Every structure is written in structure tokens, then in C-alpha cells.
Coordinates of C-alpha atoms in Angstrom, one line a residue:
M1 CA -132.7 55.4 183.3
T2 CA -134.7 58.5 182.6
M3 CA -133.5 62.6 182.5
R4 CA -134.9 65.4 182.1
S5 CA -131.8 67.3 180.1
S6 CA -129.0 65.9 178.3
G7 CA -126.4 66.7 176.1
W8 CA -122.3 67.5 175.9
T9 CA -120.3 70.4 176.2
R10 CA -117.2 71.3 174.6
L11 CA -114.4 72.8 177.0
A12 CA -113.0 76.4 176.5
R13 CA -110.0 77.4 178.8
R14 CA -110.2 81.1 179.5
A15 CA -108.4 83.5 182.6
A16 CA -112.0 85.8 182.9
S17 CA -116.0 85.3 183.8
A18 CA -118.1 83.0 181.9
T19 CA -121.5 84.3 181.2
P20 CA -124.0 82.0 183.0
V21 CA -125.2 79.2 181.0
P22 CA -129.6 79.3 182.1
A23 CA -130.8 76.2 183.1
P24 CA -133.0 74.5 180.4
A25 CA -136.5 72.9 180.8
A26 CA -136.8 69.4 182.6
G27 CA -136.8 67.0 179.0
T28 CA -135.8 69.6 176.7
P29 CA -132.3 68.2 175.2
Q30 CA -129.9 70.1 175.1
A31 CA -127.0 70.4 171.8
A32 CA -123.4 70.5 172.7
T33 CA -122.5 74.2 174.2
D34 CA -119.5 75.6 175.2
L35 CA -118.1 75.6 178.3
S36 CA -115.3 77.9 179.1
I37 CA -113.5 77.7 182.6
A38 CA -110.6 79.5 183.9
P39 CA -106.7 77.7 184.1
N40 CA -107.2 78.4 187.2
D41 CA -110.5 77.2 188.5
P42 CA -110.2 74.1 190.7
L43 CA -113.0 72.3 188.8
L44 CA -110.8 71.8 185.8
A45 CA -108.5 70.1 187.3
Y46 CA -111.4 67.5 189.4
F47 CA -112.5 66.7 186.0
Q48 CA -109.5 65.8 184.1
T49 CA -108.7 63.1 187.4
A50 CA -112.5 62.3 188.1
G51 CA -111.6 58.9 186.3
G52 CA -115.4 58.6 185.7
A53 CA -119.0 60.2 186.3
V54 CA -119.3 63.3 188.8
D55 CA -122.1 63.4 190.9
L56 CA -121.8 68.1 190.6
E57 CA -123.7 68.2 194.3
T58 CA -121.7 65.9 196.4
L59 CA -118.6 68.6 195.2
E60 CA -117.2 71.3 197.6
L61 CA -115.3 74.0 195.4
D62 CA -115.1 77.3 195.0
S63 CA -115.6 77.4 191.0
A64 CA -117.2 79.9 189.0
A65 CA -118.1 76.6 186.3
L66 CA -119.2 74.5 189.2
T67 CA -122.3 77.2 189.2
A68 CA -122.7 78.0 185.9
L69 CA -123.6 74.3 185.9
R70 CA -125.2 73.6 189.0
G71 CA -127.3 76.7 187.9
E72 CA -128.3 75.3 184.2
G73 CA -129.5 72.1 185.8
T74 CA -126.6 69.5 185.5
R75 CA -126.6 66.7 188.0
L76 CA -124.2 64.3 186.4
V77 CA -121.0 64.6 184.4
I78 CA -118.7 62.4 182.8
P79 CA -115.8 63.9 181.4
L80 CA -114.6 62.8 178.0
I81 CA -111.4 61.8 177.7
S82 CA -108.4 61.5 174.6
Q83 CA -105.0 60.8 174.6
G84 CA -105.0 62.0 179.2
E85 CA -106.2 65.1 177.5
L86 CA -109.8 66.5 179.0
I87 CA -111.7 67.1 175.6
G88 CA -115.5 67.8 176.9
L89 CA -118.1 67.7 179.1
L90 CA -121.4 64.8 178.6
K91 CA -124.2 66.0 181.4
L92 CA -126.8 64.9 182.7
G93 CA -129.9 67.0 184.0
P94 CA -131.4 64.8 187.6
R95 CA -133.8 61.5 186.5
R96 CA -137.0 61.8 185.8
S97 CA -138.0 59.5 188.7
E98 CA -136.3 62.1 191.7
Q99 CA -134.0 58.7 192.2
D100 CA -130.5 59.5 192.3
Y101 CA -128.1 57.5 189.8
S102 CA -127.5 53.9 190.3
H103 CA -123.8 51.9 190.2
D104 CA -125.1 50.5 186.7
D105 CA -126.4 54.1 185.5
R106 CA -123.1 55.6 186.1
K107 CA -120.9 52.2 184.5
L108 CA -122.9 52.7 181.5
L109 CA -122.7 56.0 181.5
D110 CA -118.7 56.0 181.4
D111 CA -118.6 53.4 178.6
L112 CA -119.9 55.4 176.6
A113 CA -117.7 58.0 177.2
A114 CA -114.6 56.5 176.6
H115 CA -116.7 55.7 173.5
A116 CA -117.9 58.3 172.5
A117 CA -114.2 60.4 173.3
P118 CA -112.7 59.1 170.1
A119 CA -115.3 60.6 168.1
V120 CA -115.4 64.2 169.5
R121 CA -111.7 64.3 169.6
V122 CA -112.0 63.6 165.5
A123 CA -114.4 66.1 164.9
Q124 CA -112.8 68.2 166.7
L125 CA -109.6 67.4 164.7
V126 CA -112.2 67.9 161.8
R127 CA -113.2 71.2 162.2
Q128 CA -110.1 72.5 163.9
Q129 CA -108.3 71.6 159.9
Q130 CA -111.3 72.9 158.3
A131 CA -110.9 76.3 160.2
E132 CA -107.3 76.3 159.0
V133 CA -107.8 76.4 155.7
R134 CA -110.0 79.1 155.8
E135 CA -107.6 80.8 157.5
R136 CA -105.1 80.1 155.2
E137 CA -107.7 81.2 151.9
R138 CA -108.6 84.3 153.7
I139 CA -104.6 85.4 154.4
A140 CA -103.7 84.4 150.6
Q141 CA -106.6 86.2 149.6
E142 CA -105.2 88.9 151.4
L143 CA -101.4 89.0 149.9
R144 CA -103.6 89.2 146.8
V145 CA -105.3 91.8 147.3
A146 CA -101.4 93.9 148.8
Q147 CA -99.4 92.3 145.7
L148 CA -102.2 94.0 144.0
I149 CA -101.8 97.5 144.7
Q150 CA -98.0 97.0 145.4
Q151 CA -98.0 96.6 141.7
Q152 CA -100.3 98.8 140.6
F153 CA -98.0 101.8 142.3
L154 CA -94.8 100.1 141.6
P155 CA -93.1 102.5 137.4
H156 CA -93.9 100.7 134.0
E157 CA -91.0 101.6 132.7
L158 CA -88.5 103.4 133.6
P159 CA -87.3 106.6 132.7
H160 CA -85.3 107.8 129.4
L161 CA -82.6 110.3 130.1
A162 CA -79.9 110.8 128.7
G163 CA -76.0 110.6 129.6
W164 CA -77.7 108.1 131.8
H165 CA -78.1 104.5 132.3
V166 CA -81.3 103.7 135.0
A167 CA -81.6 99.7 136.1
A168 CA -83.8 98.8 138.9
F169 CA -85.2 95.2 140.5
Y170 CA -87.8 94.4 143.3
R171 CA -88.8 91.2 144.2
P172 CA -91.6 91.2 148.0
A173 CA -91.4 89.1 150.2
R174 CA -94.5 85.4 150.5
E175 CA -95.8 88.3 153.0
V176 CA -95.3 91.2 151.3
G177 CA -94.1 94.2 153.2
G178 CA -94.6 97.9 152.1
D179 CA -91.7 98.9 149.7
F180 CA -92.5 101.4 146.5
Y181 CA -89.4 103.4 143.9
D182 CA -90.8 105.3 141.7
F183 CA -89.7 108.7 139.1
V184 CA -91.3 112.2 138.7
N185 CA -90.4 113.7 136.2
L186 CA -89.9 117.6 137.3
P187 CA -90.2 121.1 135.8
G188 CA -87.0 122.2 134.1
G189 CA -86.1 118.8 132.9
Q190 CA -85.6 117.0 136.0
V191 CA -86.3 113.9 137.8
G192 CA -87.1 112.8 141.4
I193 CA -86.8 110.1 142.2
V194 CA -88.6 107.7 145.7
I195 CA -87.8 105.0 147.3
G196 CA -89.6 103.5 150.2
D197 CA -90.7 100.9 152.3
V198 CA -94.0 100.8 154.9
T199 CA -93.6 99.2 158.7
D200 CA -96.0 96.2 158.6
K201 CA -96.9 93.7 156.3
G202 CA -99.7 92.6 154.1
V203 CA -103.1 95.2 153.3
P204 CA -102.4 97.5 156.1
A205 CA -99.0 97.8 154.5
A206 CA -99.8 98.2 150.8
L207 CA -102.8 100.8 151.9
V208 CA -100.1 103.2 153.5
M209 CA -98.2 102.6 150.5
A210 CA -100.5 103.5 148.1
T211 CA -101.7 106.6 150.4
T212 CA -98.0 107.4 150.4
H213 CA -97.4 107.0 146.9
S214 CA -99.9 109.1 145.7
I215 CA -99.7 111.9 147.5
L216 CA -95.8 112.2 146.6
R217 CA -96.4 112.0 143.2
A218 CA -98.4 114.8 143.7
E219 CA -97.1 117.4 145.3
A220 CA -93.4 116.7 143.8
P221 CA -94.8 118.9 141.0
R222 CA -95.0 122.6 143.1
L223 CA -92.6 121.3 145.7
L224 CA -89.2 121.1 144.3
A225 CA -87.0 121.1 147.7
P226 CA -86.6 117.8 148.4
S227 CA -86.9 119.1 152.3
D228 CA -89.9 120.8 151.2
L229 CA -91.5 117.7 149.8
L230 CA -91.2 115.5 152.9
E231 CA -91.9 118.1 155.4
Q232 CA -95.9 118.2 153.6
V233 CA -95.7 114.2 152.5
N234 CA -95.4 113.8 156.8
D235 CA -97.8 116.3 158.1
L236 CA -100.7 115.1 155.4
L237 CA -99.5 111.5 156.4
V238 CA -99.4 111.7 160.4
A239 CA -103.4 112.6 161.4
D240 CA -104.8 108.9 159.5
M241 CA -100.8 107.0 160.2
P242 CA -102.4 103.9 161.4
A243 CA -101.1 102.7 165.2
H244 CA -97.2 101.5 165.0
M245 CA -96.6 101.8 161.5
F246 CA -94.5 104.7 159.8
V247 CA -92.4 105.1 155.9
T248 CA -88.8 105.3 155.6
C249 CA -88.6 107.1 152.1
L250 CA -85.4 108.9 151.0
Y251 CA -86.4 111.5 148.1
A252 CA -84.2 112.8 145.5
V253 CA -84.3 115.3 143.4
L254 CA -81.1 114.9 139.8
D255 CA -80.9 117.2 137.2
P256 CA -79.6 114.6 134.3
A257 CA -77.9 117.9 133.1
S258 CA -74.9 119.0 135.4
G259 CA -75.0 115.7 137.4
L260 CA -76.8 117.8 140.6
L261 CA -78.1 115.8 143.1
R262 CA -80.4 116.9 146.0
F263 CA -81.9 114.8 148.5
A264 CA -83.7 114.5 151.7
N265 CA -83.4 110.9 154.0
A266 CA -87.2 110.0 156.7
G267 CA -85.0 107.8 157.7
H268 CA -84.4 105.4 155.1
N269 CA -81.5 103.2 153.9
L270 CA -78.6 105.7 152.8
P271 CA -77.8 105.6 149.8
Y272 CA -74.2 104.3 148.1
V273 CA -72.1 106.5 145.8
R274 CA -69.6 104.4 143.3
G275 CA -67.2 107.1 142.2
D276 CA -63.5 107.6 141.6
G277 CA -62.8 107.6 145.7
G278 CA -64.5 104.6 146.2
V279 CA -67.5 103.8 147.3
T280 CA -69.7 106.9 149.8
E281 CA -72.6 107.3 151.6
L282 CA -74.8 110.0 151.1
R283 CA -76.0 111.4 154.6
A284 CA -78.7 113.2 155.7
I285 CA -80.9 114.0 158.8
G286 CA -84.3 113.2 159.3
M287 CA -87.0 111.2 161.6
P288 CA -89.6 108.7 159.5
L289 CA -92.9 110.0 157.1
G290 CA -95.6 109.8 160.0
L291 CA -93.8 109.7 163.4
L292 CA -95.0 112.7 164.8
P293 CA -96.5 116.2 163.3
G294 CA -94.2 119.4 161.7
M295 CA -91.1 117.3 161.1
R296 CA -88.0 118.9 159.9
Y297 CA -85.8 117.3 156.6
E298 CA -82.1 118.2 156.2
E299 CA -81.4 118.8 152.6
R300 CA -78.0 118.1 151.1
E301 CA -76.7 118.1 147.6
V302 CA -74.2 116.3 145.1
V303 CA -72.8 116.4 141.9
L304 CA -72.5 113.0 139.9
A305 CA -69.6 113.3 137.9
P306 CA -69.5 111.1 134.9
G307 CA -68.8 107.5 135.0
D308 CA -70.3 107.5 138.7
A309 CA -73.8 105.2 140.2
L310 CA -75.4 105.9 142.7
L311 CA -77.7 102.5 144.2
L312 CA -81.1 103.2 146.6
H313 CA -81.8 100.0 148.5
S314 CA -84.7 99.2 151.0
D315 CA -82.9 97.0 154.0
G316 CA -84.1 93.5 152.7
L317 CA -81.6 92.9 151.3
A318 CA -78.4 94.7 154.1
E319 CA -80.9 92.7 156.5
A320 CA -80.7 89.6 155.0
H321 CA -79.8 86.0 157.7
G322 CA -77.9 83.5 156.7
P323 CA -77.7 79.7 157.9
G324 CA -76.3 80.6 161.3
R325 CA -79.0 84.2 161.3
E326 CA -76.3 86.9 160.7
M327 CA -77.1 89.9 158.9
F328 CA -76.0 90.7 155.3
G329 CA -74.4 93.9 156.8
F330 CA -74.1 97.3 155.4
P331 CA -70.4 97.3 155.1
R332 CA -70.7 94.3 152.9
L333 CA -73.1 95.7 150.2
A334 CA -71.2 99.0 150.4
K335 CA -68.0 96.6 150.1
L336 CA -70.1 94.8 146.9
V337 CA -71.2 98.1 145.4
G338 CA -67.2 99.2 145.5
E339 CA -67.1 96.1 142.3
R340 CA -69.7 96.8 139.5
P341 CA -70.2 99.6 137.5
G342 CA -73.6 100.2 137.8
G343 CA -76.9 99.1 136.3
E344 CA -77.2 95.5 135.7
E345 CA -74.5 94.9 136.8
L346 CA -74.8 95.9 139.6
I347 CA -78.2 94.3 140.8
D348 CA -76.4 91.3 139.2
H349 CA -73.8 90.5 141.1
L350 CA -75.8 92.0 144.9
L351 CA -78.7 89.5 144.2
G352 CA -75.5 86.9 143.3
E353 CA -74.1 87.3 146.3
L354 CA -76.8 87.3 148.3
A355 CA -77.4 84.3 147.5
R356 CA -74.5 82.8 148.0
F357 CA -74.6 84.0 151.4
T358 CA -78.6 83.1 152.4
G359 CA -78.1 79.9 150.8
P360 CA -80.8 77.8 148.8
D361 CA -83.4 77.3 151.2
W362 CA -84.0 80.8 152.7
E363 CA -86.8 82.2 152.7
Q364 CA -86.9 86.2 151.6
E365 CA -87.6 87.8 155.2
D366 CA -88.9 90.9 153.5
D367 CA -89.1 92.8 149.9
I368 CA -86.1 93.7 147.9
T369 CA -85.9 96.9 145.5
L370 CA -82.5 97.9 144.2
V371 CA -82.2 101.1 141.6
T372 CA -79.4 102.1 140.3
L373 CA -78.7 105.2 138.2
Q374 CA -75.5 105.3 136.2
R375 CA -73.7 108.3 134.6
S376 CA -72.8 107.7 131.2
G377 CA -68.7 108.7 130.6
G378 CA -66.2 109.4 132.3
A379 CA -63.0 108.8 131.4
G380 CA -63.9 106.7 128.9
S381 CA -63.8 109.2 125.5
A382 CA -60.1 109.7 126.9
A383 CA -59.0 105.8 127.8
L384 CA -60.4 105.1 124.1
L385 CA -58.0 107.6 122.2
G386 CA -55.3 106.5 124.3
A387 CA -52.0 107.6 123.9
A388 CA -53.2 110.3 121.2
A389 CA -55.1 112.4 123.2
A390 CA -53.3 111.6 126.6
E391 CA -54.4 115.0 129.1
P392 CA -51.6 117.2 129.3
G393 CA -51.1 117.7 132.9
D394 CA -53.0 121.6 133.2
A395 CA -56.1 120.4 130.9
R396 CA -59.1 121.5 132.8
V397 CA -62.4 120.0 131.6
L398 CA -64.8 122.6 130.3
A399 CA -68.3 120.8 130.2
E400 CA -69.0 117.1 130.4
F401 CA -72.6 116.5 129.0
A402 CA -74.5 114.2 127.2
V403 CA -78.1 115.2 124.6
A404 CA -80.6 112.1 123.6
S405 CA -80.3 110.5 120.6
E406 CA -82.8 112.7 118.6
P407 CA -82.6 114.9 115.5
G408 CA -81.9 118.1 116.0
N409 CA -79.8 118.0 119.5
E410 CA -77.2 118.6 116.9
R411 CA -78.1 122.1 118.3
L412 CA -78.2 121.3 121.3
A413 CA -74.3 120.2 121.6
I414 CA -73.6 123.2 119.3
E415 CA -74.9 125.4 122.0
R416 CA -73.2 123.8 125.0
V417 CA -69.6 123.7 123.1
A418 CA -69.9 127.1 121.9
A419 CA -70.8 128.3 125.7
A420 CA -68.0 126.2 127.0
A421 CA -65.4 127.8 124.8
A422 CA -66.1 131.4 125.3
G423 CA -63.3 132.2 127.8
L424 CA -61.2 131.2 124.9
N425 CA -62.1 134.2 122.7
L426 CA -61.8 132.5 119.7
P427 CA -61.6 133.9 117.0
G428 CA -65.1 134.2 114.2
P429 CA -63.8 132.1 111.9
R430 CA -62.7 129.6 113.9
L431 CA -65.5 129.4 115.9
E432 CA -68.3 128.6 113.6
R433 CA -65.9 125.9 112.0
L434 CA -65.7 124.1 115.3
K435 CA -69.8 124.8 115.3
T436 CA -69.9 123.5 111.8
A437 CA -67.2 120.4 112.9
V438 CA -69.4 119.7 116.2
A439 CA -72.5 119.5 114.5
E440 CA -71.5 117.2 112.0
A441 CA -69.6 114.9 114.2
T442 CA -73.2 114.5 117.0
M443 CA -75.4 114.1 113.7
N444 CA -73.4 111.2 112.9
A445 CA -73.0 110.0 116.1
I446 CA -77.2 110.3 116.6
E447 CA -77.7 109.0 113.4
H448 CA -75.3 106.3 112.4
G449 CA -73.3 105.7 116.1
N450 CA -76.9 105.1 118.0
G451 CA -79.2 104.7 115.7
S452 CA -81.7 107.5 116.6
R453 CA -82.5 105.5 120.0
P454 CA -83.3 108.2 122.3
E455 CA -82.7 106.3 125.2
V456 CA -78.7 105.7 124.0
P457 CA -77.1 109.4 124.8
V458 CA -74.4 110.9 122.8
E459 CA -71.8 112.5 125.4
V460 CA -68.9 115.4 124.5
R461 CA -66.8 117.0 126.7
V462 CA -64.8 119.9 125.6
L463 CA -61.1 120.2 127.5
A464 CA -59.0 122.7 127.2
S465 CA -55.0 123.5 127.1
P466 CA -52.5 126.1 126.7
T467 CA -52.3 124.5 123.4
E468 CA -55.2 123.3 122.4
L469 CA -59.0 122.8 122.8
R470 CA -61.1 119.2 122.3
V471 CA -63.4 118.4 122.0
H472 CA -64.6 114.5 122.2
V473 CA -67.8 112.9 121.0
T474 CA -68.6 109.7 121.9
D475 CA -71.1 107.0 120.5
Q476 CA -72.3 103.9 121.4
G477 CA -72.6 102.6 117.8
G478 CA -71.1 98.0 118.5
A479 CA -69.0 97.0 117.1
T480 CA -69.3 98.9 113.8
G481 CA -66.2 100.6 113.5
L482 CA -65.8 105.0 112.3
P483 CA -65.0 104.6 108.7
E484 CA -61.6 106.6 107.5
P485 CA -61.7 109.6 106.6
A486 CA -63.1 109.5 102.2
Q487 CA -62.6 112.7 100.0
P488 CA -66.2 112.9 98.4
D489 CA -66.4 111.1 94.4
L490 CA -69.8 112.0 93.1
D491 CA -69.5 109.2 90.5
A492 CA -68.2 106.8 92.8
K493 CA -71.1 107.4 95.5
L494 CA -73.1 107.0 92.1
A495 CA -71.5 103.7 91.3
G496 CA -71.7 102.6 94.8
V497 CA -68.0 101.9 95.1
Q498 CA -68.6 104.3 98.0
D499 CA -69.5 104.8 101.0
P500 CA -70.7 108.1 102.2
R501 CA -70.3 107.6 105.6
G502 CA -67.1 108.7 105.2
W503 CA -67.7 112.3 104.2
G504 CA -69.1 113.5 107.9
L505 CA -65.6 112.8 108.9
F506 CA -63.7 114.4 105.5
L507 CA -65.7 117.4 106.1
I508 CA -64.9 117.2 110.1
R509 CA -61.1 117.1 108.8
N510 CA -61.3 120.2 107.2
M511 CA -62.7 122.3 109.7
V512 CA -60.2 121.7 113.0
D513 CA -57.0 121.2 113.3
D514 CA -56.8 117.9 113.6
L515 CA -59.6 114.8 113.8
R516 CA -58.8 111.5 116.0
T517 CA -61.1 108.5 116.1
A518 CA -60.8 105.3 118.5
S519 CA -63.3 102.7 118.5
D520 CA -63.4 100.0 121.4
G521 CA -66.0 97.5 121.6
P522 CA -69.5 99.9 121.2
R523 CA -67.8 103.0 122.2
H524 CA -66.5 105.4 119.4
T525 CA -65.3 108.6 120.4
V526 CA -64.1 111.2 117.6
E527 CA -61.6 114.0 119.0
L528 CA -61.7 117.3 117.9
V529 CA -58.7 119.2 117.9
L530 CA -57.8 123.2 117.5
R531 CA -54.5 124.7 118.0
L532 CA -55.2 127.8 120.5
A533 CA -51.4 128.9 119.1
S534 CA -51.7 128.8 116.2
A535 CA -51.8 131.5 113.4
D536 CA -55.9 131.6 113.1
Q537 CA -55.9 132.7 116.4
Q538 CA -54.2 135.7 115.7
E539 CA -56.8 136.7 112.9
V540 CA -58.6 140.3 114.5
P541 CA -61.7 138.5 116.3
D542 CA -64.9 138.7 114.5
G543 CA -66.8 139.2 117.1
P544 CA -69.4 137.0 119.5
S545 CA -71.6 134.7 117.4

């Protein structure tokens, strides 16, 4: 049997017309070629059920594929069937003798096709597996690139804010989403805080995240109003944002000294604040970034009181699903926020509840980002002092602040306390004695209590009633309690039998009307008391200090 041309064809089902295959020269061997046959082409069904060699000249079908085969000079086609599926075609041109294929020729070709089909199928499967391996390697490489981009733009350390405890957690999903968070130092000691989420995953999301992060960092020191910053970032992003992508983002500016938090929200999850009144949401209206030009963003503000904690979060936690596809949910998250004071303790609590909710076989669906800011202090100093320091019902807080544990910061404490007490018209000598006592108590807290660690704050609280002025100075000195005030004895000190730490408290006791101390585990509070109705206060004032 001599043929002018022969070969076999891989089948590819298509939905549109195929490019005609040029006819080979007579006698030219054909390599394996792809032939696209539309799913609705009648030739496909015919080959599937033919049961042997098919002479194309005898077919009368309205088939684009049939026209293409005839156009390339194919005369006889033997379908390759494996496990009932048409996987290819063995094609033959006309015989060189110009005679028709005989019955024996067709039987030989059918036997050949029956043996070749399994081998072709194995080769197809091997090729398919190789393609899948290459695709998995490509995806893995893209994920590594996306993770590298994302990690480069996350903070390498958290800010040290006097009077605040900052904690953060970030865990990417397997496919890497577009979560990010950051802290930006701003003029006047303020701090910009941002948390965001880019739609989509992988490298595209990472690149948009990097662009958004860079614009925010560049513009934040110039645009101190959160609403102005989000408007500017939106206008810069919108022109180059890829189709079907956008960024949700919350940006806040914190004044650590006063606790004032100004914020604007571009469609991000609402932050939660845990305070004395329970857990509340911080609401502000705004569209996500990158959707439409000229967007305006509502700006709101809140004062975080001592003891309050703020939680910023992405949707990887609240929108996680359990085994029954039920959602973790925002109400559950809000309830959990109220169960812990803040910091790492709150983050661990949330992640533990998430693990219990999803079960051990859960595959994380999206990035999880959590950022908490907890303001130190609050009722802690009064609680430490107990009944002896019970605040009269008519007492009011004149000032509440914290200073970093750095040498020289006692001067900041003196200035703030003096300013808070200015309205009480203390006589000059008494005010000077109070300032000396505040300086000594703050220096003790910085050096002996907090070990001069700047990240550990000294908290100061000033209260007044009609009869008393009280100043609480609290450190976090650990298990070692405060020493008792001791009469300085130089000889005893030189002999090593007296600890000079008690000298400071001795000095303080002689500067104020009363001195109380209390310790509760790591926190120690010194309370300075001036009686406003005392005889000394009736002295003629010395004028402003």
C-alpha cells in the first residue's frame, strides 16, 4: 500500500472557524498537526461513531472540518479511539497507484489505529502533566514574587509611642491578597496609621498595594487631614488602576499626647474601639480608592481615653468561613473585641476563636491583618491606690498624659502638671514644691521603675476636688515594689546598710501634704496630695512661676 501523504492529527474542539490547512505535496510525510473541529461540526460525531476507516470522498456533510481535510489532500481517515473517546485521526492521502484502498488495506489500518490509540493517549497524558507542572511552577514563582513585594512594604518594626501599646499581626493567604498596613511619622509628634486591602490576588494585587503604599507615604507628611490625603491618593491612583481593581483603605492621624484620632475611610472595614461604654464602631463615609475621580471623603474624630483600645482589621478574619460555609461575621468580631483589653492579648484571642470556628482543616481564604492601639492608664492608678485614694464624687480630671522613659522628660511632666493646676491659683511656694515633687517622682519612675526604656511610658494623672489636688505618677517597674521613704543617713549609705532609693520618696513626702504609694504586680503608683484648703494656701501668692 503506497500513499502520497500520511500523518496523524490531534483533535482540538473549537467554537469558531478554523484556518484551512494547506495540502501537502504528494508523497511528503506529514508530522502530527492540530485540527480544530467545532463542537457542533457533524464530522466530529461521525468520526466518534464510525467504527473504522472513513473515506472522505463518500461523505456528504456540511462540515468546515471536512472541507479543510479535503483541502489538504486527505483521502482516508482512521479515527483513534481510546476508552470511548476520540483522541486523534490517522490521515492518509490517495494511493500512488491511484487505486482505491482495498478491504485488506482498511483492515490493516484499523488494526494499526487500535494499537496506536492507547500509546497516543499515554503521550497526550504525559504532555498534559508536563504542562500542568510548568503551570504550577509559574504560579508558585508569581506567588513568591507577590510575597516578596508585599513583605517589603510592611513595617519592619512598630512605633514606640509614649503612653500607648501598639501590636500588629499579618498572615498572608496562600494566594497572597493585597493587605497592607503602615505607620507614618508626622509633624508635631502625630502618627499616621493606615490599613488597606487591594482587590484581586497575586502579583497584580501586590503591585497595586506597592503603588498605593508609596503614594500614601509620600503625601501623608504634606496633607495632615485624613480626608485630604485620601482624596489625593484616589486622584493619583484612578488613572492607572487596572480594570476591576480598587483599594479599600482607612487612614487615621493620632495625637498620642491627647488621644485625639482623626480618620477617614475609603470603603474599608469599620474599626472598633473598646472603651468604658463597650465596643463601638468608628464610621466615616467614602468610596474605595481608584474607582472614580474627584471623590470626597468624610472626616471624623474621636478621643481615645486612657484604657481605650482601637482595632483595625482586614476582611480575612470577619469574612472567614466555617466548615458549613457560615461566616465568622462582624457581630462576632465586635463581641470578641470587648472581651480583651487590647494588644497581643486581643490578637491572640481573636486568632484562637477563629481557629475554633474554622476547624483544623481550614484553608485561609484571604490575608488577615490586625492592628491594635491601646492607650495606657485610665482608672488603673486609682484602682491601685484603693480606698485610700478613692476619688471624691466631685473630683475632676485636670490632665492625663504619658511621657517616654527618657532622661529629661521629667521637665515635660512638670510643665503639664503646672499647666493643669494653673486654674487653682496655688501660692508660688506650694506650686514650686509640687513641681519638685513631680520631678522627683517622674525621675524615679523613669530610672528605677521603667529602667529608662523609652518604649515603656510613665503615666501621669492630675485630679482636683474642692479640697485636694492629687497627682498620680505610675510606672511599670515589675515585681519589685516601691521602697519605703527613708530618712537620709549618709553614714549608713556609705556603710552599705541603707538603699538610697528611699531618699527620693523622703524628699517627695516633705514637698507635699501627703504621699501614698501602691503596687499591683508590674504597676506602681505614687500619689502626691496637696490640700487646697490648708493654711499654707492662704499665703500671699508669689506671682506666676
